[in-house]
Amino acid sequence: MAHGMFRPRRLREKPLLRTLVRETALAVDDLVYPLFAVHGRGVREPIPSMPGQCRFSVDELVKEVKDAAGMGIPAVLLFGLPEAKDPRGSEAWAEDGIVQQAVRAVKDVVPDLLVATDVCLCQYTSHGHCGVVDGGTVRNDPTLELLARVAVSHAEAGADLVAPSDMMDGRVGAIREALDEASFPDTPILAYSAKYASSFYGPFRDAADSAPQFGDRRSYQMDPANGTEAMREIALDLDEGADIVMVKPALPYLDIISRAKAEFGVPLAAYSVSGEYAMIKAAGRLGWLDEERAMLEALTAIRRAGADIVITYFAREAARLLERHAR
Ligand code: PBG
């Protein structure tokens, strides 16, 4: 080899040297832990397609969240399964709805933990779509008012952030206006801005019982083939008042995360969705890959691509490992 040449391996030889020059840090305080709340008491029902995840009744959810907070996880993202579904998804904005109950209970027991709520209708509607259905199509503008109601009801229950995931046009603006009018000008919006019509939501739809009863979500969620359109979606949400924008899913869309960070430089979240979790879990169980290493590699890659915040079902497992590594 030529004299004086750069030898990249010099910095790879010793573990501490590798740590010293590492470009991306994965830390527990970047993680958000998504959870599913159900009605009832003493319920901790495992979700078959998401090993290690459960549906929790509020009393059990509080224990789980307290545990997570104790591990240093700064935030949870709450989803709810209603008692009953109807065409408009009315439990979504009910004062004693499942998410509203869960938020109050969590804020009561762990007030410092950040509680974000998913603002959508699909778990609550009998047809399973994220908006009002009329004449076989999902209607945009009539949905906005309902979403705004959901967001305000979450803020009233004590949510620290509201996270609209429906992908209706104009919903961030409608929610911002409604929050401001209801005296919640300081409640931030974490917008699912570039949310793709993805097959990787499959396990979530089992968990949340939210599969559409007819058709699919391609008339409102994004076409996986589009990248430039994601930048327009993000620009639009920022214009309407989004405080944090999100790309979802994460691993198959690292290029979108990277572009979004470069083009906008705003706080950026990435949602590593149920299917990403299930793939690693399944292959790990089959002995086809090392689950822990695959998990940390995937989460680090999402951070490296540009996500400030990683929403992941691995939050607790990652927190445990990161703590062990830190010692
Ligand atoms: C609701 C919603 C979905 C997810 C988050 N919010 C499902 C969907 O859009 O069908 C998916 C999360 C995951 O897969 O982990 N609109």
mmCIF file of C-alpha atoms and ligand atoms in Angstrom:
data_model
loop_
_atom_site.group_PDB
_atom_site.id
_atom_site.type_symbol
_atom_site.label_atom_id
_atom_site.label_comp_id
_atom_site.label_asym_id
_atom_site.label_seq_id
_atom_site.Cartn_x
_atom_site.Cartn_y
_atom_site.Cartn_z
ATOM 1 C CA MET A 1 0.000 0.000 0.000
ATOM 2 C CA ALA A 2 1.112 3.534 -0.721
ATOM 3 C CA HIS A 3 2.886 5.400 2.078
ATOM 4 C CA GLY A 4 0.693 7.822 4.041
ATOM 5 C CA MET A 5 -2.549 6.453 2.743
ATOM 6 C CA PHE A 6 -5.765 6.688 4.712
ATOM 7 C CA ARG A 7 -6.463 3.319 6.282
ATOM 8 C CA PRO A 8 -10.075 3.273 7.494
ATOM 9 C CA ARG A 9 -9.396 0.165 9.553
ATOM 10 C CA ARG A 10 -7.145 2.138 11.944
ATOM 11 C CA LEU A 11 -10.243 3.507 13.639
ATOM 12 C CA ARG A 12 -12.032 0.182 13.708
ATOM 13 C CA GLU A 13 -9.534 -1.849 15.661
ATOM 14 C CA LYS A 14 -10.439 -0.897 19.238
ATOM 15 C CA PRO A 15 -13.982 -0.800 20.581
ATOM 16 C CA LEU A 16 -13.458 2.533 22.323
ATOM 17 C CA LEU A 17 -12.021 4.091 19.172
ATOM 18 C CA ARG A 18 -15.099 2.954 17.290
ATOM 19 C CA THR A 19 -17.264 4.546 19.931
ATOM 20 C CA LEU A 20 -15.232 7.738 19.795
ATOM 21 C CA VAL A 21 -15.812 8.262 16.081
ATOM 22 C CA ARG A 22 -19.376 6.936 15.934
ATOM 23 C CA GLU A 23 -21.561 9.381 14.006
ATOM 24 C CA THR A 24 -24.993 8.364 15.211
ATOM 25 C CA ALA A 25 -26.118 7.852 18.754
ATOM 26 C CA LEU A 26 -29.181 5.834 19.573
ATOM 27 C CA ALA A 27 -30.441 6.936 22.954
ATOM 28 C CA VAL A 28 -33.434 6.000 25.013
ATOM 29 C CA ASP A 29 -34.573 9.614 25.032
ATOM 30 C CA ASP A 30 -35.247 9.475 21.292
ATOM 31 C CA LEU A 31 -37.776 6.660 21.643
ATOM 32 C CA VAL A 32 -41.554 6.710 21.725
ATOM 33 C CA TYR A 33 -43.428 3.600 22.852
ATOM 34 C CA PRO A 34 -46.805 2.885 21.164
ATOM 35 C CA LEU A 35 -49.468 1.140 23.264
ATOM 36 C CA PHE A 36 -53.000 -0.187 22.791
ATOM 37 C CA ALA A 37 -55.698 0.515 25.382
ATOM 38 C CA VAL A 38 -58.858 -1.569 25.744
ATOM 39 C CA HIS A 39 -61.914 -1.392 27.972
ATOM 40 C CA GLY A 40 -62.099 -3.659 31.017
ATOM 41 C CA ARG A 41 -59.947 -4.406 34.037
ATOM 42 C CA GLY A 42 -56.927 -6.608 34.511
ATOM 43 C CA VAL A 43 -56.556 -7.136 30.768
ATOM 44 C CA ARG A 44 -53.088 -7.819 29.369
ATOM 45 C CA GLU A 45 -53.906 -9.637 26.179
ATOM 46 C CA PRO A 46 -50.950 -10.658 23.977
ATOM 47 C CA ILE A 47 -51.111 -9.639 20.302
ATOM 48 C CA PRO A 48 -50.223 -12.761 18.284
ATOM 49 C CA SER A 49 -48.672 -10.987 15.295
ATOM 50 C CA MET A 50 -46.634 -8.668 17.552
ATOM 51 C CA PRO A 51 -44.871 -10.958 20.046
ATOM 52 C CA GLY A 52 -44.131 -9.149 23.287
ATOM 53 C CA GLN A 53 -46.874 -6.526 22.754
ATOM 54 C CA CYS A 54 -50.254 -6.559 24.481
ATOM 55 C CA ARG A 55 -53.572 -4.831 24.565
ATOM 56 C CA PHE A 56 -53.918 -3.317 28.026
ATOM 57 C CA SER A 57 -56.887 -2.249 30.074
ATOM 58 C CA VAL A 58 -56.263 1.153 31.637
ATOM 59 C CA ASP A 59 -55.206 -0.263 35.036
ATOM 60 C CA GLU A 60 -52.616 -2.531 33.394
ATOM 61 C CA LEU A 61 -51.553 0.129 30.902
ATOM 62 C CA VAL A 62 -50.629 2.437 33.754
ATOM 63 C CA LYS A 63 -48.288 -0.237 35.177
ATOM 64 C CA GLU A 64 -46.681 -0.794 31.796
ATOM 65 C CA VAL A 65 -46.212 2.922 31.229
ATOM 66 C CA LYS A 66 -44.775 3.452 34.704
ATOM 67 C CA ASP A 67 -42.257 0.732 33.987
ATOM 68 C CA ALA A 68 -41.340 2.285 30.651
ATOM 69 C CA ALA A 69 -40.922 5.705 32.255
ATOM 70 C CA GLY A 70 -38.668 4.129 34.872
ATOM 71 C CA MET A 71 -36.447 2.870 32.072
ATOM 72 C CA GLY A 72 -36.051 6.421 30.767
ATOM 73 C CA ILE A 73 -38.507 6.240 27.881
ATOM 74 C CA PRO A 74 -39.731 9.829 27.523
ATOM 75 C CA ALA A 75 -43.020 9.337 25.651
ATOM 76 C CA VAL A 76 -45.807 6.943 24.792
ATOM 77 C CA LEU A 77 -48.205 7.021 21.841
ATOM 78 C CA LEU A 78 -51.669 5.790 22.742
ATOM 79 C CA PHE A 79 -54.151 3.939 20.542
ATOM 80 C CA GLY A 80 -57.569 2.777 21.685
ATOM 81 C CA LEU A 81 -60.009 -0.004 20.925
ATOM 82 C CA PRO A 82 -63.565 1.182 21.518
ATOM 83 C CA GLU A 83 -66.407 -0.624 23.229
ATOM 84 C CA ALA A 84 -68.532 -0.336 20.093
ATOM 85 C CA LYS A 85 -68.000 0.928 16.562
ATOM 86 C CA ASP A 86 -70.376 3.101 14.530
ATOM 87 C CA PRO A 87 -70.248 4.731 11.090
ATOM 88 C CA ARG A 88 -68.853 8.023 12.423
ATOM 89 C CA GLY A 89 -66.560 6.541 15.059
ATOM 90 C CA SER A 90 -68.128 8.495 17.896
ATOM 91 C CA GLU A 91 -66.156 6.935 20.743
ATOM 92 C CA ALA A 92 -63.079 8.597 19.249
ATOM 93 C CA TRP A 93 -64.126 11.957 20.714
ATOM 94 C CA ALA A 94 -66.151 10.746 23.714
ATOM 95 C CA GLU A 95 -65.141 12.273 27.024
ATOM 96 C CA ASP A 96 -65.039 8.805 28.588
ATOM 97 C CA GLY A 97 -63.639 7.137 25.469
ATOM 98 C CA ILE A 98 -60.906 4.597 25.970
ATOM 99 C CA VAL A 99 -58.014 6.867 24.970
ATOM 100 C CA GLN A 100 -59.358 9.750 27.035
ATOM 101 C CA GLN A 101 -59.555 7.440 30.080
ATOM 102 C CA ALA A 102 -56.071 6.118 29.407
ATOM 103 C CA VAL A 103 -54.572 9.600 29.053
ATOM 104 C CA ARG A 104 -56.097 10.779 32.335
ATOM 105 C CA ALA A 105 -54.901 7.671 34.180
ATOM 106 C CA VAL A 106 -51.368 7.878 32.808
ATOM 107 C CA LYS A 107 -51.024 11.611 33.474
ATOM 108 C CA ASP A 108 -52.290 10.994 36.973
ATOM 109 C CA VAL A 109 -49.693 8.357 37.808
ATOM 110 C CA VAL A 110 -46.693 9.507 35.732
ATOM 111 C CA PRO A 111 -47.332 13.216 35.131
ATOM 112 C CA ASP A 112 -43.892 13.931 33.677
ATOM 113 C CA LEU A 113 -44.049 11.299 30.973
ATOM 114 C CA LEU A 114 -45.149 12.701 27.619
ATOM 115 C CA VAL A 115 -48.402 11.288 26.338
ATOM 116 C CA ALA A 116 -49.055 11.509 22.616
ATOM 117 C CA THR A 117 -52.345 10.288 21.186
ATOM 118 C CA ASP A 118 -53.167 8.901 17.773
ATOM 119 C CA VAL A 119 -55.908 11.031 16.247
ATOM 120 C CA CYS A 120 -57.839 8.902 13.764
ATOM 121 C CA LEU A 121 -61.200 7.257 13.288
ATOM 122 C CA CYS A 122 -60.381 3.853 11.799
ATOM 123 C CA GLN A 123 -60.408 1.880 15.070
ATOM 124 C CA TYR A 124 -63.764 3.459 15.902
ATOM 125 C CA THR A 125 -65.677 3.286 12.620
ATOM 126 C CA SER A 126 -67.754 0.247 11.674
ATOM 127 C CA HIS A 127 -66.363 0.403 8.106
ATOM 128 C CA GLY A 128 -62.764 0.691 9.346
ATOM 129 C CA HIS A 129 -61.875 3.746 7.274
ATOM 130 C CA CYS A 130 -60.108 6.813 8.634
ATOM 131 C CA GLY A 131 -62.911 9.187 7.659
ATOM 132 C CA VAL A 132 -66.591 9.649 6.959
ATOM 133 C CA VAL A 133 -67.836 7.260 4.270
ATOM 134 C CA ASP A 134 -70.500 8.396 1.864
ATOM 135 C CA GLY A 135 -71.486 6.724 -1.384
ATOM 136 C CA GLY A 136 -68.673 4.199 -1.027
ATOM 137 C CA THR A 137 -65.913 6.820 -0.773
ATOM 138 C CA VAL A 138 -64.056 8.412 2.112
ATOM 139 C CA ARG A 139 -65.120 12.055 2.221
ATOM 140 C CA ASN A 140 -62.410 14.533 3.102
ATOM 141 C CA ASP A 141 -63.974 17.736 4.365
ATOM 142 C CA PRO A 142 -66.770 16.269 6.515
ATOM 143 C CA THR A 143 -64.050 14.250 8.271
ATOM 144 C CA LEU A 144 -62.047 17.307 9.331
ATOM 145 C CA GLU A 145 -64.564 18.459 11.889
ATOM 146 C CA LEU A 146 -64.624 15.015 13.526
ATOM 147 C CA LEU A 147 -60.840 14.795 13.671
ATOM 148 C CA ALA A 148 -60.690 18.239 15.251
ATOM 149 C CA ARG A 149 -63.162 17.057 17.882
ATOM 150 C CA VAL A 150 -61.015 13.993 18.586
ATOM 151 C CA ALA A 151 -57.890 16.107 19.000
ATOM 152 C CA VAL A 152 -59.589 18.570 21.346
ATOM 153 C CA SER A 153 -61.017 15.732 23.465
ATOM 154 C CA HIS A 154 -57.507 14.265 23.786
ATOM 155 C CA ALA A 155 -56.084 17.639 24.810
ATOM 156 C CA GLU A 156 -58.898 18.034 27.347
ATOM 157 C CA ALA A 157 -57.995 14.644 28.814
ATOM 158 C CA GLY A 158 -54.417 15.896 29.214
ATOM 159 C CA ALA A 159 -52.539 14.722 26.116
ATOM 160 C CA ASP A 160 -49.172 16.445 25.668
ATOM 161 C CA LEU A 161 -49.147 15.989 21.898
ATOM 162 C CA VAL A 162 -51.782 15.015 19.360
ATOM 163 C CA ALA A 163 -50.797 12.923 16.361
ATOM 164 C CA PRO A 164 -53.218 12.854 13.410
ATOM 165 C CA SER A 165 -52.687 9.708 11.305
ATOM 166 C CA ASP A 166 -55.712 9.840 8.982
ATOM 167 C CA MET A 167 -54.095 11.545 5.947
ATOM 168 C CA MET A 168 -57.109 13.728 5.113
ATOM 169 C CA ASP A 169 -56.129 16.950 3.324
ATOM 170 C CA GLY A 170 -56.233 19.979 5.586
ATOM 171 C CA ARG A 171 -56.518 18.133 8.878
ATOM 172 C CA VAL A 172 -53.499 19.713 10.527
ATOM 173 C CA GLY A 173 -54.940 23.186 9.912
ATOM 174 C CA ALA A 174 -58.377 22.137 11.131
ATOM 175 C CA ILE A 175 -56.916 20.584 14.280
ATOM 176 C CA ARG A 176 -54.672 23.582 14.974
ATOM 177 C CA GLU A 177 -57.611 25.952 14.687
ATOM 178 C CA ALA A 178 -59.809 23.808 16.932
ATOM 179 C CA LEU A 179 -57.078 23.436 19.579
ATOM 180 C CA ASP A 180 -56.460 27.170 19.589
ATOM 181 C CA GLU A 181 -60.170 27.905 19.901
ATOM 182 C CA ALA A 182 -60.500 25.417 22.757
ATOM 183 C CA SER A 183 -57.662 27.174 24.641
ATOM 184 C CA PHE A 184 -54.948 24.652 23.808
ATOM 185 C CA PRO A 185 -52.624 26.923 21.819
ATOM 186 C CA ASP A 186 -49.603 25.213 23.391
ATOM 187 C CA THR A 187 -50.488 21.634 22.511
ATOM 188 C CA PRO A 188 -48.130 20.558 19.719
ATOM 189 C CA ILE A 189 -49.192 18.581 16.658
ATOM 190 C CA LEU A 190 -47.086 15.596 15.659
ATOM 191 C CA ALA A 191 -48.333 15.082 12.109
ATOM 192 C CA TYR A 192 -48.170 11.767 10.285
ATOM 193 C CA SER A 193 -47.221 13.806 7.202
ATOM 194 C CA ALA A 194 -45.768 11.243 4.829
ATOM 195 C CA LYS A 195 -47.801 8.176 5.660
ATOM 196 C CA TYR A 196 -47.731 5.512 2.986
ATOM 197 C CA ALA A 197 -50.397 2.965 2.062
ATOM 198 C CA SER A 198 -48.219 0.175 3.405
ATOM 199 C CA SER A 199 -48.551 -3.574 3.802
ATOM 200 C CA PHE A 200 -46.350 -3.209 6.875
ATOM 201 C CA TYR A 201 -49.363 -2.071 8.936
ATOM 202 C CA GLY A 202 -50.802 -5.595 8.842
ATOM 203 C CA PRO A 203 -50.042 -6.656 12.439
ATOM 204 C CA PHE A 204 -51.285 -3.291 13.767
ATOM 205 C CA ARG A 205 -54.634 -3.790 12.102
ATOM 206 C CA ASP A 206 -54.952 -7.133 13.917
ATOM 207 C CA ALA A 207 -53.953 -5.464 17.157
ATOM 208 C CA ALA A 208 -56.286 -2.496 16.764
ATOM 209 C CA ASP A 209 -59.005 -4.285 14.825
ATOM 210 C CA SER A 210 -58.880 -1.479 12.276
ATOM 211 C CA ALA A 211 -58.732 -3.172 8.867
ATOM 212 C CA PRO A 212 -60.997 -1.450 6.334
ATOM 213 C CA GLN A 213 -64.162 -3.472 5.723
ATOM 214 C CA PHE A 214 -64.178 -2.597 2.020
ATOM 215 C CA GLY A 215 -61.453 -1.412 -0.326
ATOM 216 C CA ASP A 216 -58.146 -0.157 1.017
ATOM 217 C CA ARG A 217 -56.546 3.097 2.152
ATOM 218 C CA ARG A 218 -54.933 4.025 -1.144
ATOM 219 C CA SER A 219 -57.325 6.915 -1.764
ATOM 220 C CA TYR A 220 -55.850 8.767 1.217
ATOM 221 C CA GLN A 221 -52.496 7.246 2.199
ATOM 222 C CA MET A 222 -49.502 7.794 -0.091
ATOM 223 C CA ASP A 223 -48.332 5.659 -2.986
ATOM 224 C CA PRO A 224 -45.121 3.877 -1.888
ATOM 225 C CA ALA A 225 -43.539 4.766 -5.234
ATOM 226 C CA ASN A 226 -43.594 8.514 -4.517
ATOM 227 C CA GLY A 227 -40.835 10.515 -2.840
ATOM 228 C CA THR A 228 -41.208 14.073 -4.099
ATOM 229 C CA GLU A 229 -44.870 14.014 -3.153
ATOM 230 C CA ALA A 230 -43.832 13.277 0.441
ATOM 231 C CA MET A 231 -41.916 16.560 0.478
ATOM 232 C CA ARG A 232 -45.069 18.384 -0.645
ATOM 233 C CA GLU A 233 -47.104 16.666 2.070
ATOM 234 C CA ILE A 234 -44.564 17.721 4.692
ATOM 235 C CA ALA A 235 -44.447 21.312 3.395
ATOM 236 C CA LEU A 236 -48.230 21.449 3.526
ATOM 237 C CA ASP A 237 -48.422 20.145 7.094
ATOM 238 C CA LEU A 238 -45.754 22.610 8.243
ATOM 239 C CA ASP A 239 -47.687 25.378 6.579
ATOM 240 C CA GLU A 240 -50.837 24.315 8.417
ATOM 241 C CA GLY A 241 -49.039 24.355 11.754
ATOM 242 C CA ALA A 242 -47.442 20.952 12.333
ATOM 243 C CA ASP A 243 -44.758 21.120 15.025
ATOM 244 C CA ILE A 244 -43.174 17.737 14.355
ATOM 245 C CA VAL A 245 -43.548 15.864 11.079
ATOM 246 C CA MET A 246 -43.417 12.132 10.597
ATOM 247 C CA VAL A 247 -42.438 9.605 7.965
ATOM 248 C CA LYS A 248 -44.146 6.221 8.233
ATOM 249 C CA PRO A 249 -43.155 3.370 7.850
ATOM 250 C CA ALA A 250 -39.451 3.857 8.618
ATOM 251 C CA LEU A 251 -37.143 1.135 7.307
ATOM 252 C CA PRO A 252 -38.487 0.867 3.730
ATOM 253 C CA TYR A 253 -38.560 4.713 3.574
ATOM 254 C CA LEU A 254 -35.118 5.741 4.853
ATOM 255 C CA ASP A 255 -34.623 7.827 1.713
ATOM 256 C CA ILE A 256 -37.745 9.829 2.559
ATOM 257 C CA ILE A 257 -36.508 10.387 6.124
ATOM 258 C CA SER A 258 -33.167 11.544 4.786
ATOM 259 C CA ARG A 259 -34.702 13.925 2.233
ATOM 260 C CA ALA A 260 -37.141 15.321 4.775
ATOM 261 C CA LYS A 261 -34.341 16.103 7.231
ATOM 262 C CA ALA A 262 -32.207 17.700 4.522
ATOM 263 C CA GLU A 263 -35.011 19.726 2.920
ATOM 264 C CA PHE A 264 -36.826 20.992 6.016
ATOM 265 C CA GLY A 265 -34.545 20.697 9.033
ATOM 266 C CA VAL A 266 -37.534 20.535 11.358
ATOM 267 C CA PRO A 267 -38.125 18.048 14.183
ATOM 268 C CA LEU A 268 -38.660 14.751 12.433
ATOM 269 C CA ALA A 269 -40.168 11.516 13.701
ATOM 270 C CA ALA A 270 -40.114 8.127 12.018
ATOM 271 C CA TYR A 271 -42.600 5.402 12.883
ATOM 272 C CA SER A 272 -41.066 1.963 12.748
ATOM 273 C CA VAL A 273 -44.360 0.179 12.268
ATOM 274 C CA SER A 274 -45.841 -3.108 13.371
ATOM 275 C CA GLY A 275 -44.670 -5.035 10.294
ATOM 276 C CA GLU A 276 -41.082 -3.924 10.801
ATOM 277 C CA TYR A 277 -41.301 -5.162 14.382
ATOM 278 C CA ALA A 278 -42.977 -8.422 13.375
ATOM 279 C CA MET A 279 -40.358 -9.221 10.708
ATOM 280 C CA ILE A 280 -37.460 -8.950 13.135
ATOM 281 C CA LYS A 281 -39.346 -10.837 15.829
ATOM 282 C CA ALA A 282 -40.343 -13.641 13.458
ATOM 283 C CA ALA A 283 -36.887 -14.116 11.980
ATOM 284 C CA GLY A 284 -35.389 -13.970 15.470
ATOM 285 C CA ARG A 285 -37.756 -16.671 16.679
ATOM 286 C CA LEU A 286 -36.874 -18.874 13.762
ATOM 287 C CA GLY A 287 -33.206 -18.425 14.591
ATOM 288 C CA TRP A 288 -32.614 -16.771 11.244
ATOM 289 C CA LEU A 289 -31.063 -13.648 12.656
ATOM 290 C CA ASP A 290 -29.906 -12.206 15.957
ATOM 291 C CA GLU A 291 -32.973 -10.328 17.096
ATOM 292 C CA GLU A 292 -31.229 -7.903 19.462
ATOM 293 C CA ARG A 293 -28.564 -6.911 16.998
ATOM 294 C CA ALA A 294 -31.075 -6.565 14.169
ATOM 295 C CA MET A 295 -33.249 -4.361 16.353
ATOM 296 C CA LEU A 296 -30.422 -2.019 17.362
ATOM 297 C CA GLU A 297 -29.119 -1.879 13.801
ATOM 298 C CA ALA A 298 -32.558 -1.001 12.431
ATOM 299 C CA LEU A 299 -33.182 1.699 15.058
ATOM 300 C CA THR A 300 -29.721 3.175 14.550
ATOM 301 C CA ALA A 301 -30.243 3.234 10.774
ATOM 302 C CA ILE A 302 -33.473 5.184 11.221
ATOM 303 C CA ARG A 303 -31.624 7.740 13.368
ATOM 304 C CA ARG A 304 -28.725 7.870 10.890
ATOM 305 C CA ALA A 305 -31.150 8.591 8.056
ATOM 306 C CA GLY A 306 -32.214 11.725 9.936
ATOM 307 C CA ALA A 307 -35.033 10.907 12.349
ATOM 308 C CA ASP A 308 -34.813 12.772 15.642
ATOM 309 C CA ILE A 309 -37.545 10.648 17.167
ATOM 310 C CA VAL A 310 -38.113 6.925 16.633
ATOM 311 C CA ILE A 311 -41.527 5.495 17.414
ATOM 312 C CA THR A 312 -41.005 1.789 18.011
ATOM 313 C CA TYR A 313 -42.583 -1.234 19.662
ATOM 314 C CA PHE A 314 -39.005 -2.171 20.591
ATOM 315 C CA ALA A 315 -38.780 0.855 22.914
ATOM 316 C CA ARG A 316 -38.597 -1.177 26.116
ATOM 317 C CA GLU A 317 -36.236 -3.815 24.767
ATOM 318 C CA ALA A 318 -33.999 -1.155 23.254
ATOM 319 C CA ALA A 319 -34.013 0.854 26.489
ATOM 320 C CA ARG A 320 -32.926 -2.240 28.416
ATOM 321 C CA LEU A 321 -30.069 -2.976 26.011
ATOM 322 C CA LEU A 322 -28.909 0.617 25.770
ATOM 323 C CA GLU A 323 -28.749 0.842 29.532
ATOM 324 C CA ARG A 324 -26.707 -2.353 29.690
ATOM 325 C CA HIS A 325 -24.303 -1.041 27.039
ATOM 326 C CA ALA A 326 -23.924 2.259 28.856
ATOM 327 C CA ARG A 327 -22.729 0.524 31.999
HETATM 328 C C1 PBG B 1 -54.423 4.515 12.075
HETATM 329 C C2 PBG B 1 -53.035 4.022 12.201
HETATM 330 C C3 PBG B 1 -52.417 2.911 11.599
HETATM 331 C C4 PBG B 1 -51.132 2.840 12.136
HETATM 332 C C5 PBG B 1 -50.982 3.909 13.001
HETATM 333 N N1 PBG B 1 -52.155 4.644 13.013
HETATM 334 C C6 PBG B 1 -52.967 1.894 10.684
HETATM 335 C C7 PBG B 1 -53.378 2.258 9.334
HETATM 336 O O1 PBG B 1 -53.219 3.377 8.853
HETATM 337 O O2 PBG B 1 -53.965 1.355 8.732
HETATM 338 C C8 PBG B 1 -50.121 1.769 11.834
HETATM 339 C C9 PBG B 1 -49.097 1.538 12.897
HETATM 340 C C10 PBG B 1 -48.335 0.283 12.775
HETATM 341 O O3 PBG B 1 -48.458 -0.506 11.818
HETATM 342 O O4 PBG B 1 -47.555 0.019 13.699
HETATM 343 N N2 PBG B 1 -54.738 5.206 10.935
#
